[in-house]
C-alpha positions as MATLAB code, in Angstrom:
seq = 'XXXXXXXXXXXXXXXXXXXXXXXXXXXXXXXXXXXXXXXXXXXXXXXXXXXXXXXXXXXXXXXXXXXXXXXXXXXXXXXXXXXXXXXXXXXXXXXXXXXXXXXXXXXXXXXXXXXXXXXXXXXXXXXXXXXXXXXXXXXXXXXXXXXXXXXXXXXXXXXXXXXXXXXXXXXXXXXXXXXXXXXXXX';
ca = [
     -23.839   -6.670   -1.586;
     -22.317   -9.288    0.699;
     -18.701   -8.768    1.809;
     -17.324  -11.773   -0.086;
     -18.334  -10.702   -3.616;
     -17.492   -7.095   -2.718;
     -14.023   -8.250   -1.623;
     -13.530  -10.083   -4.934;
     -14.758   -7.111   -6.980;
     -12.449   -4.707   -5.142;
      -9.484   -7.041   -5.701;
     -10.309   -7.120   -9.412;
     -10.511   -3.315   -9.437;
      -7.058   -3.131   -7.851;
      -5.708   -5.402  -10.597;
      -7.183   -3.137  -13.287;
      -5.954    0.061  -11.606;
      -2.436   -1.387  -11.437;
      -2.257   -1.202  -15.231;
      -2.566    2.595  -15.190;
       0.033    5.298  -14.642;
      -2.588    8.044  -14.414;
      -2.441    9.811  -11.068;
      -6.233    9.793  -10.596;
      -6.335    6.012  -10.962;
      -3.449    5.551   -8.529;
      -5.385    7.726   -6.066;
      -8.302    5.316   -6.575;
      -5.886    2.470   -5.844;
      -5.308    3.952   -2.372;
      -9.059    4.036   -1.765;
      -9.404    0.363   -2.724;
      -6.453   -0.654   -0.532;
      -8.008    1.251    2.351;
     -11.306   -0.613    1.871;
      -9.586   -3.967    1.577;
      -7.061   -3.655    4.396;
      -7.535   -0.660    6.693;
     -11.137    0.372    7.241;
     -12.727   -0.534   10.571;
     -14.694   -3.281    8.813;
     -12.108   -3.979    6.116;
     -13.217   -6.293    3.346;
     -10.335   -8.733    3.838;
     -11.411   -9.227    7.447;
     -15.111   -9.462    6.616;
     -14.519  -12.014    3.842;
     -12.051  -14.130    5.831;
     -14.582  -16.290    7.673;
     -12.314  -19.349    7.296;
      -9.424  -17.504    8.989;
      -7.075  -17.982    6.041;
      -3.535  -17.096    7.088;
      -2.262  -14.144    5.058;
       1.415  -13.420    4.432;
       2.811  -10.451    2.548;
       6.328  -10.641    1.094;
       7.985   -7.222    1.021;
      11.298   -5.637    0.212;
      12.968   -3.557    2.884;
      15.754   -1.077    3.488;
      19.129   -2.784    3.661;
      20.220   -3.431    7.224;
      23.038   -1.805    9.075;
      23.730    1.774   10.017;
      24.004    4.326    7.241;
      26.831    6.795    7.931;
      25.072    9.390    5.771;
      21.610    9.011    7.348;
      21.864   12.403    9.083;
      22.261   14.048    5.678;
      19.454   12.188    3.938;
      16.298   14.238    3.422;
      14.248   11.679    1.519;
      14.544    7.936    1.022;
      11.906    5.600   -0.394;
      11.742    1.951   -1.366;
       9.392    2.744   -4.284;
       9.323   -0.356   -6.553;
      11.613   -2.081   -4.037;
       8.588   -2.630   -1.769;
       7.731   -5.409   -4.210;
      10.501   -8.036   -4.129;
       9.630   -8.982   -7.719;
      10.483   -5.492   -9.012;
      13.346   -4.688   -6.658;
      16.508   -3.608   -8.509;
      18.854   -5.691   -6.334;
      17.992   -9.200   -5.145;
      17.180   -9.361   -1.455;
      15.539  -11.914    0.823;
      12.019  -10.537    1.376;
      10.368  -10.159    4.741;
       7.237  -12.297    5.249;
       4.728  -10.291    7.250;
       1.200  -10.720    8.568;
      -1.343   -7.992    7.786;
      -0.581   -5.819   10.821;
       3.158   -6.045   10.169;
       2.594   -5.268    6.474;
       0.626   -2.146    7.355;
       3.353   -1.057    9.821;
       6.203   -1.777    7.374;
       8.382    1.328    6.875;
       8.822    2.186    3.212;
       9.886    5.822    3.302;
      12.129    7.982    5.457;
      11.672   11.742    5.428;
      14.062   13.887    7.465;
      14.604   10.982    9.847;
      10.893   10.118   10.224;
       9.950    6.600    9.070;
       6.647    6.325    7.186;
       4.634    3.107    6.946;
       2.452    1.564    4.278;
      -0.591    2.316    6.443;
       0.343    6.002    6.698;
       0.786    6.316    2.939;
      -2.546    4.619    2.173;
      -4.337    6.823    4.704;
      -2.666   10.001    3.453;
      -3.441    9.337   -0.209;
      -6.999    8.242    0.658;
      -7.872   10.929    3.193;
      -5.848   13.953    2.067;
      -4.550   13.613   -1.492;
      -7.880   12.758   -3.135;
      -8.234    8.967   -3.156;
     -11.452    9.346   -1.155;
     -11.224   12.852    0.281;
      -9.241   15.963   -0.581;
      -8.059   18.052    2.356;
      -5.950   21.164    1.669;
      -5.443   21.614    5.437;
      -4.673   18.114    6.726;
      -4.258   17.018   10.312;
      -0.733   17.169   11.694;
      -0.228   13.427   11.135;
      -0.551   13.939    7.369;
       1.416   17.183    6.953;
       4.833   15.587    6.454;
       3.629   13.398    3.583;
       1.777   16.336    2.040;
       4.945   18.456    2.124;
       7.086   15.643    0.710;
       4.593   15.083   -2.102;
       4.898   18.759   -3.008;
       8.726   18.678   -2.964;
       9.573   15.288   -4.481;
       8.168   13.401   -7.407;
       9.026   10.198   -9.186;
       7.852    9.419  -12.701;
       5.664   12.528  -12.725;
       3.840   11.466   -9.556;
       4.144   12.920   -6.055;
       6.250   10.982   -3.560;
       3.978    8.636   -1.669;
       1.671    8.122   -4.646;
       3.807    6.109   -7.053;
       4.852    3.640   -4.329;
       1.181    2.607   -4.047;
       1.514    0.462   -7.163;
       4.229   -1.678   -5.557;
       2.195   -1.863   -2.334;
      -0.866   -2.993   -4.282;
       1.054   -5.735   -6.114;
       2.336   -7.054   -2.780;
      -1.153   -6.793   -1.260;
      -2.805   -8.776   -4.066;
      -0.222  -11.556   -3.843;
      -0.654  -11.669   -0.067;
      -4.434  -11.773   -0.426;
      -4.362  -14.527   -3.078;
      -5.026  -17.403   -0.618;
      -8.088  -15.519    0.635;
      -9.201  -14.692   -2.913;
      -8.980  -18.418   -3.762;
     -10.900  -19.366   -0.596;
     -13.673  -16.839   -1.256;
     -13.993  -17.958   -4.894;
     -14.458  -21.569   -3.753;
     -17.181  -20.568   -1.305;
     -18.837  -18.037   -3.637;
     -18.408  -19.157   -7.250;
     -19.336  -16.624   -9.910;
     -22.729  -17.232  -11.546;
];
């Protein structure tokens, strides 16, 4: 299969997986996001032959120092990653793909965790693509947090994937439109 139709199919799969609250399907969501955005030959890059400019609008932690930060064990944007589902209105950040992947969405014992790290952890350790009961050091913190904290019956770091995926699809929409023009469905 050529990268363009594969890109479109994977985007459609993400849309379908977003409708589910089943953990296994959210794990699959991480695998699709990895294919679309992170793999060495990611599908968004392979399909973007016209160099369509991508922008991802994301929610963020409120600015300013937090006097209680030293006492905070766990903090996560969760649905607030997606400005459209954020509880309090906030001007979103507009990021390119690299900035989107580096965007910090969770803080665990003072360590900031990015979108990229969550997608990789859920894909490579938690079962999205691979299951690893003894992960590399870079994944241990997220594994421990997922065992200690849960939201909506899902481990921390898993539920936030739905908000990340909604943001990703909206950011990819100009590319989806471009690919559909160049490769219309039969």
